[in-house]
XYZ file of C-alpha atoms in Angstrom:
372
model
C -43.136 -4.852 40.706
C -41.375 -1.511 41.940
C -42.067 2.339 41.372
C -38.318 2.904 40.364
C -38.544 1.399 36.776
C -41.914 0.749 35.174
C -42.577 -3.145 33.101
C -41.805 -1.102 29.612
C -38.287 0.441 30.471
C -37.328 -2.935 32.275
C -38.427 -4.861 28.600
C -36.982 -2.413 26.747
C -33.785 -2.847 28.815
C -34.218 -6.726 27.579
C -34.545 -6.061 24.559
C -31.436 -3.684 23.931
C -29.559 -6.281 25.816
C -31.014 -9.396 23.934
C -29.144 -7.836 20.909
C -25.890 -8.722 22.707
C -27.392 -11.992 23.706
C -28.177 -13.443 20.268
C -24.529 -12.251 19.000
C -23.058 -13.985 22.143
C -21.563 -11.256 23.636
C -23.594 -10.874 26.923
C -26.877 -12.231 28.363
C -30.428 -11.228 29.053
C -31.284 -9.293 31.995
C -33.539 -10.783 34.172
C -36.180 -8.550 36.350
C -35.896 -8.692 40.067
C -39.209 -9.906 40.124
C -40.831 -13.163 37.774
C -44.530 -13.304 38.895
C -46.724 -14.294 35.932
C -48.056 -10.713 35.853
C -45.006 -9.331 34.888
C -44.524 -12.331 32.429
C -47.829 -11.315 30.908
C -46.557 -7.491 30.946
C -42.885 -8.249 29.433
C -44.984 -10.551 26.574
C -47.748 -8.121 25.551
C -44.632 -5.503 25.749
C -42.654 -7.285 23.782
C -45.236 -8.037 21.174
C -46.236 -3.996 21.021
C -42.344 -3.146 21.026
C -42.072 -5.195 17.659
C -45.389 -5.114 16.173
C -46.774 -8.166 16.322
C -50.365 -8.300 14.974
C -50.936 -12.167 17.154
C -48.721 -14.459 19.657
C -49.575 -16.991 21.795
C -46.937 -18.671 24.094
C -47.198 -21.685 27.038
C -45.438 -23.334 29.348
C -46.223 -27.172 30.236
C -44.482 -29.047 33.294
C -43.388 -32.682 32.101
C -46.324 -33.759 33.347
C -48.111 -31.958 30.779
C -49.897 -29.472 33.262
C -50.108 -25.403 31.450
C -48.091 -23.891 33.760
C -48.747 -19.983 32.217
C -49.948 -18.950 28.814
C -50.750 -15.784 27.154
C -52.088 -14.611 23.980
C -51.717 -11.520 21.683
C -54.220 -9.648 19.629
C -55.805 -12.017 17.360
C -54.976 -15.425 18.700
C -57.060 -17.112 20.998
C -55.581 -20.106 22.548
C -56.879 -22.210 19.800
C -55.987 -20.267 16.835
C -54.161 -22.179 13.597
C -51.050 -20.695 12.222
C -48.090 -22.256 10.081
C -45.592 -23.758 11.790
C -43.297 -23.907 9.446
C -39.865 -25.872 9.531
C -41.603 -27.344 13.064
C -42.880 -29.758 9.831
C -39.229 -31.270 10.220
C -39.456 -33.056 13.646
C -42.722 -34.417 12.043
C -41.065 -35.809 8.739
C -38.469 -36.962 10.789
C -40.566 -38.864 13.051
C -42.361 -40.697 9.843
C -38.542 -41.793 8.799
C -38.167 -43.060 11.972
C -41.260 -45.403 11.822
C -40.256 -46.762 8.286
C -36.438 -47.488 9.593
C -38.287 -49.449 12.363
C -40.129 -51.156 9.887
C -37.185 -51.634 7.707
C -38.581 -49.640 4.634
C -35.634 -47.792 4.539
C -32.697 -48.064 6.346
C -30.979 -44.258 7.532
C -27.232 -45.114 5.953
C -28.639 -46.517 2.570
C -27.933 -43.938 -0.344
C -31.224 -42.156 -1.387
C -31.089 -42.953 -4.902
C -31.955 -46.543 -3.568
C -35.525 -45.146 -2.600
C -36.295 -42.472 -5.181
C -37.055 -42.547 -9.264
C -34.694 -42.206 -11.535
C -33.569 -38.729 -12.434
C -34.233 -36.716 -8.926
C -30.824 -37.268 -7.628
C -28.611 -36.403 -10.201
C -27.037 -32.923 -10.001
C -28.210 -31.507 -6.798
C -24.740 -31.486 -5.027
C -22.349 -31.032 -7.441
C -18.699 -28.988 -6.415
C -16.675 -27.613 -9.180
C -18.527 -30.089 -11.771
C -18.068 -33.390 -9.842
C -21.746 -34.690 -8.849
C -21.671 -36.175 -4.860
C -25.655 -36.332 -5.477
C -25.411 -40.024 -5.533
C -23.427 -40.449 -2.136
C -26.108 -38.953 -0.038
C -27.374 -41.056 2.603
C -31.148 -40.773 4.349
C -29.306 -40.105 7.494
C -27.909 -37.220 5.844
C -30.653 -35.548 4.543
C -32.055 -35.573 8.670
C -28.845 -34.017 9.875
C -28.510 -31.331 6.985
C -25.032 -33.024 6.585
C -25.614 -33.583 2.795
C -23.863 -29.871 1.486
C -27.020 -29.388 -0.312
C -28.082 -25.651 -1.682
C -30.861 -24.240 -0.001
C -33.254 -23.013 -2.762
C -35.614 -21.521 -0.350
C -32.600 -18.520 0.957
C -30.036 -18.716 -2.000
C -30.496 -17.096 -5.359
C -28.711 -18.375 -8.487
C -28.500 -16.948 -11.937
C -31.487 -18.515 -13.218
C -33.994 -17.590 -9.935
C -34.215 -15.785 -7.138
C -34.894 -17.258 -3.594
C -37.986 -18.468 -2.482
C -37.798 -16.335 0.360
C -36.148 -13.141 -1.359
C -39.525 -12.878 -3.125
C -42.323 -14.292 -1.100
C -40.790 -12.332 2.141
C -40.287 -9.167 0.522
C -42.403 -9.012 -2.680
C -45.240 -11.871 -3.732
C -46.569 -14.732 -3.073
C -45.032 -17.494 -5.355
C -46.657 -21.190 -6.248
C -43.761 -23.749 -6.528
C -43.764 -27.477 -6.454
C -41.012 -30.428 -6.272
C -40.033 -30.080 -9.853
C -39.158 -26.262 -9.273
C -38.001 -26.485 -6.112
C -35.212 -29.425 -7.677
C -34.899 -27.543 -10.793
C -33.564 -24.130 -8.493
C -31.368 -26.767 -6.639
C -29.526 -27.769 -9.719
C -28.569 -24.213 -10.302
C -26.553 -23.731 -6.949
C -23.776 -25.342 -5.781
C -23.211 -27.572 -3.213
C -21.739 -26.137 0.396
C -19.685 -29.198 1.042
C -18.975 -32.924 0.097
C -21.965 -35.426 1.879
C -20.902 -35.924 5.116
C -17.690 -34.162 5.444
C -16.193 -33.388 8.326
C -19.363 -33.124 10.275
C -20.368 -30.124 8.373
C -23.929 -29.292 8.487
C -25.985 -26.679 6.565
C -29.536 -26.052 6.366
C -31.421 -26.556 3.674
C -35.152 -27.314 2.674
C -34.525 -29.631 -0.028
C -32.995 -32.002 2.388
C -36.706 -32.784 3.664
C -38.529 -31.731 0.107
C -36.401 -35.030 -0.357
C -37.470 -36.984 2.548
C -41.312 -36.301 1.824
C -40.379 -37.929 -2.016
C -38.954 -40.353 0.078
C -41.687 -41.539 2.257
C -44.231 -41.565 -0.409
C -42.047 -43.730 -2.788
C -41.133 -46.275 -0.308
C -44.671 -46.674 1.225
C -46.720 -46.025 -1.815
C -48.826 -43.410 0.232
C -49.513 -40.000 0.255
C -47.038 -37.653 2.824
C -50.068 -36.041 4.236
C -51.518 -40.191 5.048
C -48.087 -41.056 6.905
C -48.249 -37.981 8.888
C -52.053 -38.971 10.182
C -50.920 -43.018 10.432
C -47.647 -42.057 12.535
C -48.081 -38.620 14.115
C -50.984 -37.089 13.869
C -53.620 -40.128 14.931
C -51.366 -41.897 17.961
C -51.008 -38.229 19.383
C -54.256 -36.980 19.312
C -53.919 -34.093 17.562
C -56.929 -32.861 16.457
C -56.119 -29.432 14.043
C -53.077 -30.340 12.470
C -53.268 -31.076 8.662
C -50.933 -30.135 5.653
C -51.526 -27.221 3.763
C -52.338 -28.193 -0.140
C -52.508 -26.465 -3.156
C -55.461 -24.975 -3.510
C -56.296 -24.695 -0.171
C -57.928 -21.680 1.068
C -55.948 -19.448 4.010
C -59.230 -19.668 5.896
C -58.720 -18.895 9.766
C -54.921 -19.774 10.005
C -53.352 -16.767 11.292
C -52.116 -14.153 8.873
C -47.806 -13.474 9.300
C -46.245 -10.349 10.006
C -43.643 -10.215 7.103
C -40.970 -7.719 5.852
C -43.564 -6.940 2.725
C -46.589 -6.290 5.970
C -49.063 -8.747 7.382
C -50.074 -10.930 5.047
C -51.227 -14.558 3.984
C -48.645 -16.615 2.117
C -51.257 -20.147 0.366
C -48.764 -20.209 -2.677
C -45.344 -20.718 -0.635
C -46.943 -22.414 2.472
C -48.679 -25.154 -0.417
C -45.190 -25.455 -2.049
C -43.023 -27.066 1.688
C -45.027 -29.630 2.254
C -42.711 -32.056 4.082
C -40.208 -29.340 4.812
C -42.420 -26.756 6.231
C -46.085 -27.797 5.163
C -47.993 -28.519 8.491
C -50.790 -25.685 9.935
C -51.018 -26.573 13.717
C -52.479 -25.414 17.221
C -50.428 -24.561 20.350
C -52.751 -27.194 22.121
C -51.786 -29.899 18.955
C -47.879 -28.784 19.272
C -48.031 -29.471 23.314
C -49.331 -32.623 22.520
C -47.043 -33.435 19.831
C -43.372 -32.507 21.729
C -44.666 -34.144 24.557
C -45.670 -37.646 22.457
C -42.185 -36.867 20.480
C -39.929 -36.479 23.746
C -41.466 -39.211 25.737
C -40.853 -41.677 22.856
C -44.327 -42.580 22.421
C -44.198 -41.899 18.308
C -41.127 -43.800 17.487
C -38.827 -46.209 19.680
C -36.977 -44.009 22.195
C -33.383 -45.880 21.122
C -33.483 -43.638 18.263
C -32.910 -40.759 20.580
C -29.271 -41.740 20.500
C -28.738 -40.869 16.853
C -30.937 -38.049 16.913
C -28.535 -36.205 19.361
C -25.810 -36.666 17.335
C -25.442 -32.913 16.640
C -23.296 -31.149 14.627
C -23.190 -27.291 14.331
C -24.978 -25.094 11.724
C -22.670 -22.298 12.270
C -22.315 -19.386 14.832
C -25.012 -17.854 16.300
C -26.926 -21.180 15.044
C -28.448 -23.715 16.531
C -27.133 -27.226 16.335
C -28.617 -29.986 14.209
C -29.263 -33.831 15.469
C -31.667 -36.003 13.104
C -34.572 -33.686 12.548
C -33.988 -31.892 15.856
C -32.389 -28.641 16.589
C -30.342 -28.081 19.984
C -29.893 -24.659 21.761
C -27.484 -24.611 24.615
C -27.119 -21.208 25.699
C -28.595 -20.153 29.099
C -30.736 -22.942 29.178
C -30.158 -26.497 26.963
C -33.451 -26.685 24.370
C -34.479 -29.412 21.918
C -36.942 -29.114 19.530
C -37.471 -26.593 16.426
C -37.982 -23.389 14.902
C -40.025 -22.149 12.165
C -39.265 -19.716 9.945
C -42.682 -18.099 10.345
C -42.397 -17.514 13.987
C -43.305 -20.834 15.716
C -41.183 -21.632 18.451
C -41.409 -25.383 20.162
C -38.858 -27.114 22.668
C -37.902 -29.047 25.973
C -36.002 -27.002 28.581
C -34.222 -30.585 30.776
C -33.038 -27.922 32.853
C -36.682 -26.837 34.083
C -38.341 -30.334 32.864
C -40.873 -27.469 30.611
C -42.184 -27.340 27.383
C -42.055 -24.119 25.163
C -44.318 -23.519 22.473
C -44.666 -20.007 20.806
C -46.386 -18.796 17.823
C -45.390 -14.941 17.329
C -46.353 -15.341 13.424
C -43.255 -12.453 13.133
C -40.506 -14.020 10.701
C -38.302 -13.754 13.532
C -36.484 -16.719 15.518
C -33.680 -14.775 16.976
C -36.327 -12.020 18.531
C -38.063 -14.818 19.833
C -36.050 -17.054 21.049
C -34.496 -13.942 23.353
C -37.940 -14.171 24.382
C -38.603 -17.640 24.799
C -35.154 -17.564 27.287
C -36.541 -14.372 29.025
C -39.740 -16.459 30.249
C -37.650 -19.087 31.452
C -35.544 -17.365 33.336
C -38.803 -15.667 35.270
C -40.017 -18.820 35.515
C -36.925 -20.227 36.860
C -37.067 -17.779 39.983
């Protein structure tokens, strides 16, 4: 690789410099060299560098072939871990299927699929309630101005994530999660000015949603629609009650830890445990259009912007377009999955770290090697 400047300095290097990358002011440096030995060096470095107890990352052609993988102290190759908000693309896709089979149509109002009560008051501006404006199309896009109880405190609670990051674990279910809703304002009108801002209600909402309109449970929709045509074979949602078992513990701002209480309480907005093998699969099956009818690609890349140094937001899809174009998702856990049209690749990282911006200067470092 070269005597002048050993794998750490050059990562380190990347990693000072991936600061200015995520704030937009500059871009990553690329070695001189992009074997997959100094892939493997930069990843395990970059793991050490910010204490990551387990990581796994791979790159698959569009042919589906693994072009390199690695993994990172505990994780194996087959390992389970949370995927977090990756559960969007899935809820997403289930919407998709119902549209098809007009259950639901994306620009009806969601009051005309859910029981009486949930709507009312969860986007209200300087007392008017918009709640009953919302459209299903909406809640995909994160156009609906609704709070986000998982990152906002109010008077009456503190975030989800404020305490479960930082301090405890915390149990909360639909009823709690609309109740700490109602106390925050909305961000915008529904649909205004293609605004967009991210919040975990909007799918809490969607997974009401599905099961009221099909008269099934979320977790049964996700096996009829996803997780059977797919194939995937460890991919299940996490319930209450369920024990952590072998899923991967997270590196959090409180230390490595489990987190059954919070991961019980997202459900369709962050619910689903997974497998890098089950997420190849599943971004593959999603992108080709085998899950849902490929002409709804068209109205899933209508994107609108989540703000700077954010991604933007289709219908259950987020867009980077940086150094490289990406489609796909994050998760707030540390799961990483996308499409790279530039390089026709697929993505998929599980760092388990808390920590999309760190690895998503990552996740653009490999490509870049890979790209030489």
């Amino acid at each position: 690789v070269g005597s002048e400047m050993c794998i750490r300095d050059r990562f380190i290097t990347i990693i000072i410099t991936g600061v200015l990358f995520i704030s937009g002011c500059g871009r990553v440096a690329v070695p001189e060299y992009s074997s997959s030995d100094v892939m493997l060096e930069a990843f395990d470095e970059y793991c050490m560098t910010y204490n990551i107890s387990n990581a796994e990352v791979r790159l698959v052609d569009g042919t589906g072939e693994t072009l390199w993988d690695a993994c990172y102290g505990e994780s194996e190759g087959d390992s389970l871990f949370a995927v977090a908000s990756i559960t969007k693309m899935f809820t997403a896709a289930v919407i998709f299927n119902l549209d098809e089979k007009s259950l639901l149509s994306l620009d009806d109002c969601i009051d005309s699929y859910l029981p009486d009560g949930i709507v009312d008051g969860i986007a209200v501006i300087d007392g008017i309630d918009y709640s009953h404006e919302i459209t299903v199309r909406e809640l995909l896009s994160h156009t609906s101005g609704i709070a986000d109880y998982f990152s906002e405190n109010s008077d009456e609670y503190i975030s989800i994530r404020s305490e479960s990051y930082y301090k405890n674990d915390v149990l909360y279910d639909f009823d709690l999660a609309l109740d700490m809703t109602r106390q925050l304002e909305a961000h915008f009108e529904p649909g205004e000015d293609d605004q967009a801002y991210y919040s975990d209600f909007n799918y809490q909402l969607l997974g009401k949603i599905i099961e009221t309109v099909t008269g099934q449970s979320l977790e049964y929709n996700y096996d009829k629609y996803i997780i059977s045509p797919a194939g995937l074979d460890d991919t299940f949602l996490f319930e209450p009650g369920m024990d952590w078992g072998d899923i991967l513990p997270i590196d959090m701002p409180c230390g490595t830890t489990t987190r059954p209480l919070m991961e019980s309480g997202e459900r369709s907005a962050g619910g689903l445990i997974s497998t890098v093998d089950d997420l190849s699969c599943f971004i593959q099956s999603y992108m080709n259009g085998e899950l849902f009818d490929i002409s709804y690609f068209e109205e899933i890349y209508d994107f609108a912007s989540l703000g700077a140094g954010r991604p933007d937001y289709g219908l259950g899809l987020m867009r980077y377009d940086d150094n490289y174009e990406l489609y796909g998702h994050t998760g707030s856990f540390g799961s990483e999955l996308f499409y790279c049209p530039d390089l026709d690749i697929y993505i998929i990282c599980s760092a388990n770290n808390c920590s999309n911006a760190k690895n998503m200067n990552l996740i653009e470092y490999l490509l870049d090697c890979y790209a030489r």
